[in-house]
Amino acid sequence: MNNQAASMQAVPAEANAPLVEVRELHRVFDLSKRWLNRVLEGSGKVVLTAVDGVDMTIRRGETYALVGESGSGKSTIAKMVVGLLPPTSGTVHINGVDIWGERGARQRQMRRKIQMIFQDPFASLNPRWRVGSIVAEPIKAFGLIADAHDRQARVGELLSLVGLDPLDAGKFPHEFSGGQRQRIAIARALASEPEFIVCDEPTSALDVSVQAQVLNLLRDLQERLGLTYLFISHNLAVVRHMATRVGVLYLGRLVEEAPSRELFSEPKHPYTRMLLDAVPDIGMEGVEREPIAGEIPNPVNPPPGCHFNPRCPHVMEHCRTTVPPLCEVNQANVLCHLYEGGALARPYGI
Amino acid sequence: MNPTLSVKNLRVEIPTRRGVLTAIDDLSFDIAPGEVLGVVGESGAGKSITGSAIIGLLDPPGRIASGEIRLGKERIDNLPPSAMRRIRGNRIGMIFQDPLTSLNPLYRIGEQLTETILTHERMSAKAAWEKAERLLIEVGIPAAGTRLSSYPHQFSGGMRQRVVIALALAADPELVIADEPTTALDVSVQAQIISLLKRLCKDRGTSVMLITHDMGVIAETADRVCVLYAGRLAEIGAVRDVVKHAQHPYSLGLMAAIPSLSGNPDEKLEQIPGSMPRLGAIPEGCAFNPRCTYAFERCRMERPAVYPAGASRASCFLHDLAGGQMPPTETLRRAEADGILLTAPAGEGGR
């Protein structure tokens, strides 16, 4: 495994303390055929490096967005951060607790503070449970409210918090539209009083007019309850609207990380520029754009050196051999040879 | 000039046990030669059903209940299946969302392309193979000659969609119906496919009906756009007019609800309350009235026709001030302030 992206400790001391700290996170999937087939066919092991040394720090009250195309490792990171998938190596600390190191009561206590909202609200709600039971489950599971009456009241409270009627608790999920189901999923996530919510493509299964409702609701709840989000999306316009800090993933590596404003006004990594250029946007109507060449390569066999080198318009000789170092430019961290040594603040025209 | 495709008062019904659902209700539009018409709407608005109705592939029990569809001068909505089969592929090309399901995994790309070419054109197998190679070169597949003998799984998603485009254009159709052609693709690839489709159709003078839910794709590709809501036409007009100066309250709300790369990220998104009604539960009068902030008495009783509205045409009573009941002055004032261009003066203190 590469030892790139040394460590990113240069976090400026700010009022907001880090809530989530991810260090040197790796995840490798073994895609090899069975042992006997390998022997007979003389083929070796095949591994896919889904996440390759990712460092992130998410501060309290922040919305950290991960963007990237399919196969870049967004969802794998999300699963490792919430504790659904063990990392191959690396650590995830939430509130100072190592979620993969702790066991027992302390882990349980900490798990309560993490919740997840999934992409497809048609798959994430049990169709045979009433909405009330769905929302009450985390409360029961963590033993938060013992009295059934109080619990019911709390469910009603949660439902009205996400803009549903408390009486909806008696209905089944199929009686709701996609947007309303996503609200139910949000109410369920809020039931255990979490501090940190991972939203994995929360609106990509929804229609535009409903997407706006859910995005606004998420922002509202963040303000009211002081939540911290890890927001995963492939839609850059949505990310721009939600995030305070953005990380751009390419084949398992965080190629650029910056405050949202800076990333969108002054993208640094050639891949980020390419992505921003490629988004069809209603504001850019009538503008002819240069389409980008190539597609994301097969993650089983990524190009050596910088993974982006075959598609990069600024590729240099050593990009093809050496993994680029992490460079700090303004408030951004960029994984690119162009910014090496801090010499180039702006390597090419902006 | 005669339109390539003309749809008039189309009505598609789906009989079910609980009664007949109207999936498309009184929909009319034209596509001029060489024009790209975008069809947008949320899921369930009837975009794909419109496409299926035109190519005669409505899933039974769905059926065209009334109206007519003309391709050039010929009426095609009442043709027998055998005649329709000759039109599909030959005069209307189709591109579907998922390139993996529109290609047969057991046949080489070359075989699939030559089969399509030979079905519609009389030529030797060798000439067809050469034409297939030319098509692949045209859609930008490197090493086209050798790629003809590859199987679909050996192509990446974007390359597969290029092959599907080559298939759709194989018989030089007059019209291409592209149903969500880029939805299954990544952003960077999506941009490539859009510009390819646009370029090819422009070069050949092919008309395109582009069905998508992504307003960004429409804004960059289409010449005109038709906004559907609950199976009915909400607004139709030039892309620039509809995106920048939408005249129907629904399209106006829809445009404001889309997060953009140029807007202010600190501002909240505009949102339309509620969601689109299900087919069985479309409200009386205007289908949009329960979600509309400008709705008045008439909207709840009567169904609006399509009226000229600014530079486009919208199906909304705010644009029919000449006839019938007037909306309250306060509503008119609000609509005007939001950029809806009213046809008649909005009372004395309208501006």
XYZ file of C-alpha atoms in Angstrom:
701
model
C 0.000 0.000 0.000
C 1.196 3.494 -0.738
C 2.251 5.702 2.044
C 1.085 8.795 0.299
C -0.835 11.637 1.891
C 1.475 11.561 4.881
C -0.724 12.944 7.542
C -2.736 16.039 7.527
C -2.329 17.354 10.999
C -2.092 20.966 9.970
C -5.638 21.666 11.052
C -5.846 25.299 12.093
C -6.949 25.712 15.679
C -10.494 26.998 15.500
C -13.411 27.434 17.794
C -15.035 24.324 16.397
C -13.367 21.214 17.703
C -13.021 18.208 15.412
C -15.809 15.688 15.876
C -14.756 13.074 13.368
C -11.147 12.274 12.618
C -10.292 9.793 9.907
C -6.644 8.846 9.558
C -4.918 6.817 6.876
C -8.068 4.907 6.069
C -7.635 1.978 3.688
C -10.072 -0.593 2.439
C -9.120 -3.420 0.121
C -11.629 -5.858 -1.359
C -10.456 -9.290 -2.432
C -11.983 -10.118 -5.805
C -9.901 -13.247 -6.403
C -11.412 -16.409 -7.741
C -11.559 -19.429 -5.484
C -8.342 -21.072 -4.423
C -8.759 -24.080 -6.734
C -9.519 -21.922 -9.769
C -6.463 -19.812 -9.057
C -4.262 -22.895 -8.972
C -5.781 -24.415 -12.105
C -5.771 -21.212 -14.141
C -2.468 -20.049 -12.753
C -3.940 -16.639 -11.963
C -2.958 -14.598 -8.956
C -4.966 -12.727 -6.381
C -7.055 -9.795 -7.577
C -7.594 -6.970 -5.155
C -9.525 -3.755 -5.482
C -8.330 -0.831 -3.417
C -11.552 1.055 -2.803
C -10.166 3.529 -0.290
C -6.493 4.386 -0.389
C -5.165 6.377 2.540
C -7.913 8.894 3.212
C -7.495 11.541 5.924
C -10.394 13.758 6.890
C -11.298 15.944 9.802
C -14.905 16.960 10.275
C -15.546 19.711 12.761
C -18.635 20.068 14.910
C -21.564 21.699 13.155
C -19.928 21.346 9.781
C -21.235 19.671 6.636
C -18.414 17.780 5.034
C -19.253 16.615 1.523
C -17.582 13.818 -0.361
C -17.970 13.980 -4.128
C -16.754 11.647 -6.809
C -17.913 9.492 -9.679
C -19.088 5.923 -9.288
C -16.320 3.665 -8.056
C -14.436 6.436 -6.306
C -15.054 5.019 -2.834
C -17.614 7.467 -1.437
C -19.993 4.917 -0.003
C -17.199 2.652 1.253
C -15.878 5.515 3.346
C -19.371 6.243 4.655
C -19.824 2.643 5.736
C -16.481 2.595 7.536
C -17.213 5.871 9.287
C -20.564 4.732 10.675
C -19.194 1.349 11.662
C -20.887 -0.881 9.102
C -17.720 -2.061 7.353
C -14.359 -2.657 9.023
C -11.402 -0.828 7.473
C -8.388 -2.792 6.260
C -6.205 -0.307 8.088
C -6.470 3.172 9.505
C -8.584 4.673 12.254
C -11.854 6.513 12.653
C -12.225 8.576 15.802
C -15.548 10.124 16.655
C -15.576 12.413 19.649
C -12.177 11.012 20.547
C -13.410 7.419 20.625
C -11.897 4.946 18.187
C -15.010 3.339 16.695
C -13.146 0.279 15.491
C -11.072 -0.088 18.649
C -13.646 0.198 21.397
C -15.902 -2.601 22.527
C -18.845 -2.917 24.863
C -20.644 -0.103 26.606
C -18.422 2.691 25.388
C -18.842 1.647 21.767
C -22.585 1.342 22.221
C -22.754 4.759 23.819
C -20.871 6.215 20.903
C -22.836 4.382 18.215
C -25.933 6.146 19.453
C -24.362 9.423 18.391
C -23.961 8.269 14.782
C -26.839 7.764 12.383
C -27.171 7.262 8.678
C -29.682 8.293 6.019
C -29.688 6.116 2.938
C -30.257 6.848 -0.704
C -33.384 4.885 -1.450
C -36.283 5.559 0.928
C -38.192 2.716 -0.731
C -35.608 0.186 0.432
C -34.601 1.612 3.801
C -38.010 1.414 5.496
C -39.530 -1.928 6.465
C -42.824 -2.097 4.516
C -44.524 -4.215 7.211
C -43.865 -1.850 10.094
C -45.958 1.145 10.916
C -44.153 4.475 10.727
C -44.493 4.846 14.513
C -42.601 1.604 15.162
C -39.954 2.485 12.580
C -39.225 5.805 14.252
C -39.459 4.346 17.765
C -36.991 1.543 17.095
C -33.768 3.452 17.850
C -35.386 4.800 21.046
C -36.171 1.251 22.143
C -32.876 -0.198 20.978
C -30.884 2.265 23.067
C -33.378 2.214 25.924
C -33.823 5.973 25.845
C -37.452 6.220 26.899
C -38.895 3.345 28.908
C -42.502 4.477 29.112
C -44.560 3.554 26.030
C -46.704 6.660 26.333
C -43.763 9.019 26.476
C -42.167 7.163 23.615
C -45.250 7.678 21.501
C -45.217 11.351 22.333
C -41.575 11.552 21.335
C -42.331 9.860 17.997
C -45.035 12.435 17.340
C -42.583 15.176 18.206
C -39.983 13.757 15.798
C -42.525 13.448 13.002
C -43.608 17.046 13.354
C -39.949 18.069 13.474
C -39.486 16.694 9.950
C -42.730 18.224 8.723
C -45.069 15.251 8.966
C -48.277 14.876 10.952
C -47.914 13.070 14.325
C -50.979 11.030 13.264
C -48.907 9.590 10.393
C -47.341 7.270 12.969
C -50.220 4.846 12.425
C -49.662 4.525 8.680
C -47.466 2.204 6.663
C -44.547 3.367 4.471
C -46.370 2.583 1.204
C -48.882 5.311 1.980
C -46.188 7.951 1.564
C -44.444 9.496 -1.428
C -40.673 9.332 -1.900
C -40.025 12.688 -0.273
C -42.216 11.884 2.719
C -40.481 8.541 3.147
C -37.133 10.285 3.214
C -38.584 12.487 5.966
C -39.500 9.353 7.904
C -35.943 8.079 7.460
C -34.669 11.408 8.789
C -37.025 11.220 11.787
C -35.714 7.729 12.522
C -32.143 8.956 12.305
C -32.926 11.752 14.747
C -34.633 9.434 17.237
C -31.435 8.400 19.007
C -30.413 12.043 19.424
C -27.286 11.751 17.286
C -24.575 14.356 16.866
C -23.285 13.056 13.592
C -25.368 11.947 10.604
C -23.996 10.362 7.459
C -26.210 11.163 4.478
C -25.428 8.833 1.585
C -26.955 10.386 -1.554
C -30.076 11.404 0.403
C -31.821 13.055 -2.529
C -30.651 11.255 -5.648
C -33.753 9.050 -5.691
C -36.040 12.072 -5.366
C -37.542 14.496 -7.850
C -36.220 18.039 -8.054
C -39.091 19.800 -6.361
C -39.009 17.268 -3.524
C -35.208 17.318 -3.380
C -35.338 21.009 -2.500
C -37.694 20.246 0.406
C -35.412 17.554 1.819
C -32.236 19.639 1.415
C -33.864 22.599 3.141
C -35.082 20.321 5.929
C -31.584 18.928 6.470
C -30.166 22.428 6.714
C -32.919 23.513 9.069
C -32.323 20.578 11.375
C -28.610 21.245 11.391
C -29.184 24.801 12.555
C -31.716 23.804 15.175
C -30.019 20.735 16.602
C -26.373 21.557 15.928
C -25.842 18.425 13.845
C -22.703 17.492 11.953
C -23.126 15.912 8.526
C -21.018 13.786 6.279
C -22.810 14.390 3.002
C -22.161 12.083 0.105
C -23.282 12.997 -3.372
C -22.286 12.924 -6.994
C -24.273 16.073 -7.699
C -21.949 19.068 -7.438
C -24.718 21.644 -7.450
C -26.326 19.969 -4.439
C -22.974 19.753 -2.669
C -22.293 23.418 -3.289
C -25.592 24.188 -1.683
C -25.080 22.018 1.395
C -21.405 21.743 2.251
C -19.063 23.865 4.278
C -16.096 21.694 3.331
C -15.728 19.425 0.314
C -13.489 16.459 -0.405
C -13.126 15.244 -3.991
C -12.438 11.533 -4.396
C -10.840 9.887 -7.383
C -10.259 6.136 -7.315
C -10.117 5.968 -3.547
C -7.840 8.945 -2.989
C -8.850 12.351 -1.744
C -7.384 14.463 -4.547
C -8.582 17.800 -3.262
C -10.053 19.037 -0.041
C -11.068 22.612 0.589
C -13.688 24.876 2.104
C -16.722 24.754 -0.157
C -16.455 28.350 -1.301
C -12.835 28.001 -2.266
C -13.332 24.694 -4.023
C -16.079 26.058 -6.238
C -14.542 29.449 -6.933
C -10.945 28.303 -7.295
C -10.737 24.581 -8.009
C -7.130 23.443 -7.951
C -6.805 19.814 -8.923
C -7.217 19.222 -12.678
C -9.835 16.580 -11.890
C -11.915 18.993 -9.810
C -11.775 21.512 -12.630
C -12.850 18.870 -15.071
C -15.777 17.813 -12.892
C -16.967 21.362 -12.399
C -16.729 21.953 -16.113
C -18.748 18.873 -16.938
C -21.864 19.594 -14.895
C -24.767 20.588 -17.105
C -26.139 23.581 -15.302
C -29.242 25.637 -15.856
C -27.222 28.779 -15.227
C -24.772 28.051 -18.042
C -27.253 27.712 -20.843
C -25.901 28.362 -24.318
C -22.268 27.982 -23.332
C -20.310 25.497 -25.420
C -17.956 23.524 -23.233
C -15.025 21.320 -24.009
C -16.048 17.792 -23.098
C -13.445 15.895 -21.125
C -11.697 12.888 -22.529
C -11.793 9.398 -21.092
C -13.590 7.661 -18.282
C -12.761 6.657 -14.749
C -10.364 3.659 -15.074
C -11.008 0.224 -13.664
C -10.223 0.427 -9.935
C -8.811 -3.113 -9.966
C -5.941 -1.949 -12.093
C -5.504 1.804 -11.605
C -2.798 3.701 -13.493
C 0.489 3.990 -11.575
C 1.642 7.264 -10.051
C -1.176 9.772 -9.993
C -4.368 7.858 -10.810
C -5.604 10.750 -12.890
C -2.580 10.947 -15.205
C -4.124 9.335 -18.346
C -6.911 11.945 -18.425
C -4.979 14.939 -17.122
C -4.356 17.827 -19.540
C -1.293 18.922 -17.525
C 0.347 15.528 -17.175
C 4.113 15.543 -16.601
C 6.677 12.771 -16.777
C 6.813 11.966 -13.065
C 3.004 11.951 -12.749
C 3.104 8.555 -14.436
C 5.460 7.049 -11.879
C 5.273 8.883 -8.558
C 2.269 9.287 -6.312
C 1.841 13.041 -5.815
C 2.414 14.479 -2.341
C -0.216 16.362 -0.373
C 0.249 20.072 -1.013
C -1.294 22.899 0.908
C -2.500 25.753 -1.255
C -4.388 28.528 0.500
C -6.902 26.593 2.602
C -6.986 23.625 0.286
C -5.142 20.336 0.373
C -4.352 19.119 -3.126
C -2.847 15.835 -4.212
C -1.077 16.963 -7.369
C 2.499 17.363 -8.618
C 1.663 20.778 -10.075
C 1.549 22.268 -6.600
C 4.641 20.569 -5.272
C 6.964 22.661 -3.141
C 4.334 25.356 -2.711
C 5.812 27.162 -5.689
C 2.702 27.279 -7.804
C -0.264 28.890 -6.211
C -1.916 29.125 -9.603
C -0.224 26.857 -12.115
C -2.501 27.814 -14.956
C -4.985 30.504 -15.676
C -8.126 30.655 -13.601
C -42.112 23.696 -43.022
C -43.758 20.453 -42.037
C -42.858 19.203 -38.590
C -41.022 15.874 -38.349
C -43.300 14.754 -35.583
C -46.645 16.148 -34.672
C -48.615 15.016 -31.645
C -52.191 16.290 -31.356
C -54.488 15.957 -28.352
C -52.865 12.698 -27.354
C -54.645 10.801 -24.615
C -53.216 7.604 -23.186
C -55.328 5.500 -20.855
C -54.426 2.605 -18.624
C -57.446 0.510 -17.621
C -57.048 -1.001 -14.164
C -59.307 -2.882 -11.800
C -60.126 0.352 -10.024
C -61.035 2.247 -13.144
C -59.352 3.884 -16.086
C -56.281 6.006 -15.343
C -55.402 8.789 -17.729
C -51.620 8.785 -18.045
C -51.452 11.402 -20.787
C -54.227 13.902 -21.116
C -54.684 16.142 -24.149
C -51.021 16.602 -24.995
C -49.995 18.393 -28.189
C -46.586 19.352 -29.499
C -44.536 19.438 -32.710
C -40.895 18.757 -33.402
C -39.449 20.605 -36.394
C -36.799 18.991 -38.631
C -33.383 19.167 -36.965
C -34.857 20.390 -33.706
C -34.105 19.018 -30.253
C -37.217 19.035 -28.092
C -36.619 18.379 -24.427
C -39.393 16.717 -22.453
C -39.041 17.247 -18.707
C -41.098 16.389 -15.713
C -40.847 14.571 -12.426
C -41.287 10.837 -12.175
C -44.817 9.880 -13.064
C -45.384 12.978 -15.193
C -45.765 10.834 -18.313
C -42.485 11.553 -20.110
C -41.606 7.976 -20.948
C -45.192 6.992 -21.733
C -45.287 9.756 -24.336
C -42.158 8.258 -25.890
C -43.605 4.745 -25.838
C -46.870 5.942 -27.356
C -45.031 7.547 -30.267
C -43.057 4.416 -31.125
C -46.102 2.199 -30.573
C -44.602 0.301 -27.685
C -47.072 1.127 -24.923
C -47.138 -1.624 -22.333
C -50.551 -3.264 -22.379
C -53.122 -2.562 -21.067
C -52.053 1.021 -21.788
C -53.588 2.349 -25.004
C -53.939 5.491 -27.044
C -57.528 6.530 -26.388
C -57.677 9.524 -28.671
C -55.605 12.060 -30.507
C -53.188 11.549 -33.357
C -49.474 11.180 -33.941
C -48.000 12.058 -37.304
C -44.504 11.338 -38.521
C -43.964 13.632 -41.473
C -47.301 13.436 -43.241
C -48.120 9.903 -42.231
C -50.353 9.073 -39.319
C -48.640 6.442 -37.188
C -50.789 6.001 -34.092
C -53.218 3.583 -35.761
C -50.829 1.507 -37.862
C -50.835 -2.296 -37.562
C -47.866 -3.738 -35.613
C -46.116 -4.984 -38.755
C -46.127 -1.526 -40.334
C -45.054 0.039 -37.060
C -42.112 -2.344 -36.900
C -40.848 -0.981 -40.209
C -40.992 2.544 -38.848
C -39.186 1.775 -35.602
C -35.458 1.776 -36.143
C -35.875 2.841 -39.739
C -37.547 6.222 -39.350
C -37.489 6.568 -35.551
C -34.328 5.635 -33.667
C -34.384 4.939 -29.974
C -31.860 5.386 -27.180
C -32.724 4.081 -23.739
C -31.393 4.833 -20.296
C -29.355 1.740 -19.578
C -26.963 0.815 -22.372
C -26.412 -2.616 -20.854
C -30.016 -3.691 -21.328
C -30.367 -2.325 -24.841
C -27.471 -4.415 -26.169
C -27.600 -8.189 -26.387
C -24.762 -9.532 -24.242
C -24.393 -12.679 -26.375
C -23.691 -10.976 -29.698
C -20.664 -9.024 -30.809
C -21.179 -5.305 -31.373
C -20.511 -5.732 -35.100
C -23.195 -8.397 -35.437
C -25.759 -6.233 -33.678
C -24.943 -3.224 -35.816
C -24.977 -5.107 -39.134
C -28.220 -6.823 -38.181
C -29.852 -3.453 -37.678
C -28.376 -2.072 -40.881
C -29.430 -5.096 -42.950
C -32.967 -5.056 -41.561
C -33.508 -1.595 -42.887
C -31.275 -1.400 -45.923
C -30.519 -3.686 -48.842
C -26.791 -4.150 -49.078
C -24.186 -6.897 -48.942
C -22.940 -8.181 -45.604
C -19.539 -6.741 -46.353
C -20.907 -3.287 -47.108
C -22.958 -3.445 -43.916
C -19.866 -4.339 -41.886
C -18.049 -1.375 -43.410
C -20.960 0.887 -42.623
C -20.937 -0.399 -39.041
C -17.270 0.492 -38.769
C -17.927 3.980 -40.138
C -20.687 4.426 -37.563
C -18.405 3.418 -34.715
C -15.756 5.857 -35.908
C -18.414 8.536 -36.107
C -19.497 8.024 -32.496
C -15.872 8.268 -31.400
C -14.902 4.702 -30.542
C -11.140 4.216 -30.847
C -9.882 1.271 -32.943
C -13.378 0.812 -34.386
C -12.318 -1.962 -36.788
C -11.215 -4.335 -34.036
C -13.883 -3.221 -31.556
C -16.571 -4.543 -33.915
C -15.709 -8.033 -32.742
C -15.951 -7.164 -29.038
C -18.862 -8.068 -26.794
C -20.854 -5.397 -24.938
C -19.315 -6.295 -21.562
C -15.898 -5.387 -22.901
C -16.967 -1.764 -23.257
C -17.221 0.789 -20.478
C -20.544 2.501 -19.704
C -19.850 5.557 -21.823
C -18.545 3.514 -24.754
C -21.624 1.282 -24.583
C -23.891 4.293 -24.768
C -21.922 5.409 -27.839
C -22.626 2.026 -29.433
C -26.322 2.455 -28.630
C -26.253 5.849 -30.325
C -24.601 4.238 -33.362
C -27.402 1.630 -33.390
C -30.075 4.301 -33.195
C -28.561 6.213 -36.086
C -27.762 3.118 -38.182
C -30.711 3.536 -40.544
C -30.544 7.343 -40.740
C -33.865 7.965 -38.982
C -35.754 11.251 -39.168
C -36.386 11.263 -35.446
C -34.449 9.945 -32.464
C -36.228 9.407 -29.165
C -33.678 9.478 -26.357
C -35.188 8.409 -23.040
C -32.889 9.478 -20.189
C -29.780 8.751 -22.293
C -27.300 9.941 -19.664
C -28.965 9.147 -16.360
C -26.961 5.959 -15.790
C -23.640 7.651 -16.593
C -21.119 9.604 -14.545
C -20.974 13.390 -14.874
C -17.779 13.515 -16.893
C -19.053 10.901 -19.349
C -22.494 12.470 -19.488
C -21.022 15.654 -20.946
C -19.295 13.655 -23.684
C -22.446 11.768 -24.639
C -24.595 14.900 -24.717
C -22.244 16.750 -27.011
C -21.901 13.677 -29.238
C -25.658 13.272 -29.594
C -26.067 16.950 -30.274
C -23.328 17.029 -32.908
C -24.480 13.903 -34.760
C -28.075 15.003 -34.958
C -27.095 18.457 -36.124
C -24.862 17.029 -38.870
C -27.620 14.727 -40.103
C -30.531 17.064 -39.557
C -32.194 14.496 -37.314
C -34.893 15.680 -34.928
C -34.506 14.589 -31.334
C -37.023 14.096 -28.581
C -34.918 14.173 -25.432
C -36.709 12.816 -22.392
C -35.027 13.557 -19.078
C -35.661 14.746 -15.554
C -32.392 16.703 -15.529
C -33.078 20.333 -16.333
C -29.333 20.956 -16.679
C -29.104 18.491 -19.564
C -32.092 20.117 -21.259
C -30.688 23.615 -20.800
C -27.491 22.595 -22.547
C -28.943 20.428 -25.287
C -32.482 21.268 -26.307
C -33.813 24.002 -28.567
C -37.296 23.897 -27.110
C -38.614 22.321 -23.959
C -41.950 20.887 -22.975
C -42.695 20.657 -19.245
C -45.128 17.924 -18.235
C -47.064 17.711 -15.002
C -49.349 14.802 -14.117
C -49.618 13.766 -17.763
C -50.570 17.228 -18.935
C -48.658 19.963 -20.649
C -47.657 22.694 -18.219
C -45.510 24.835 -20.465
C -43.813 24.658 -23.841
C -41.383 27.137 -25.314
C -37.799 27.935 -26.262
C -35.309 26.659 -23.688
C -34.004 30.087 -22.790
C -37.489 31.442 -22.168
C -38.620 28.526 -20.045
C -35.425 28.336 -17.971
C -35.014 32.053 -17.415
C -38.576 33.311 -17.589
C -40.855 30.390 -16.839
C -44.511 31.343 -17.195
C -46.306 28.439 -15.552
C -46.193 28.496 -11.739
C -44.984 24.873 -11.790
C -42.076 25.435 -14.156
C -41.254 28.646 -12.305
C -41.082 26.717 -9.030
C -39.179 23.862 -10.639
C -36.446 26.143 -11.976
C -36.054 27.837 -8.593
C -35.859 24.479 -6.816
C -32.849 23.271 -8.802
C -29.565 23.927 -7.020
C -27.282 25.670 -9.458
C -23.540 26.200 -9.659
C -24.101 29.918 -10.129
C -26.639 30.772 -7.420
C -25.911 31.875 -3.877
C -25.240 28.748 -1.802
C -26.202 30.444 1.458
C -29.714 31.089 0.319
C -32.342 28.459 0.882
C -33.693 26.683 -2.150
C -37.180 27.605 -3.221
C -39.459 24.692 -2.651
C -42.797 23.625 -4.044
C -44.940 22.254 -1.219
C -46.311 18.723 -1.554
C -45.585 16.324 -4.368
C -47.058 15.380 -7.720
C -50.433 13.600 -7.447
C -50.722 9.941 -8.319
C -52.529 9.108 -11.553
C -55.679 7.980 -9.781
C -55.858 11.105 -7.648
C -55.397 14.048 -9.999
C -57.347 16.962 -8.526
C -60.273 18.701 -10.220
C -59.504 21.664 -12.405
C -55.837 22.452 -12.889
C -53.741 19.454 -11.779
C -51.277 21.770 -10.059
C -53.799 23.835 -8.059
C -53.241 22.310 -4.572
C -49.519 23.146 -4.767
C -49.876 26.468 -6.556
C -49.437 29.701 -4.636
C -51.430 31.654 -7.205
C -54.435 29.316 -7.352
C -57.876 30.932 -7.250
C -61.508 29.825 -7.589
C -61.388 29.056 -11.304
C -58.283 26.830 -10.990
C -60.206 24.460 -8.747
C -63.253 24.175 -11.003
C -62.104 24.284 -14.576
C -59.222 22.805 -16.509
C -56.989 25.388 -18.193
C -56.290 25.182 -21.935
C -52.890 26.188 -23.309
C -52.581 29.952 -23.626
C -49.828 32.145 -25.098
C -47.692 33.276 -22.174
C -44.825 35.643 -22.708
C -42.589 34.012 -25.294
C -43.855 30.508 -24.556
C -47.207 28.796 -24.075
C -48.497 27.765 -20.685
C -51.527 25.967 -19.413
C -52.478 28.377 -16.648
C -55.436 30.688 -16.061
C -53.128 33.548 -15.138
C -52.556 33.843 -18.871
C -56.242 33.844 -19.763
C -57.252 37.171 -18.288
C -59.386 38.091 -21.271
C -61.967 35.378 -20.809
C -63.667 34.001 -17.738
C -63.219 34.836 -14.125
C -60.438 37.152 -12.973
C -58.059 36.149 -10.214
C -57.861 38.453 -7.173
C -55.786 41.589 -7.794
C -53.422 40.623 -4.999
C -52.622 37.315 -6.767
C -52.033 39.095 -10.050
C -49.692 41.539 -8.415
C -47.738 38.750 -6.797
C -47.521 36.806 -10.070
C -46.268 39.856 -11.884
C -43.661 40.532 -9.242
C -42.419 36.956 -9.645
C -41.872 37.429 -13.351
C -45.052 36.005 -14.833
C -45.926 38.172 -17.805
C -49.632 38.758 -17.797
C -51.460 39.273 -21.054
C -53.946 41.865 -19.867
C -53.168 44.739 -17.493
C -53.397 43.564 -13.909
C -55.926 46.007 -12.639
C -55.101 49.675 -12.118
C -52.190 49.309 -9.678
C -50.582 46.338 -11.417
C -47.090 47.686 -11.579
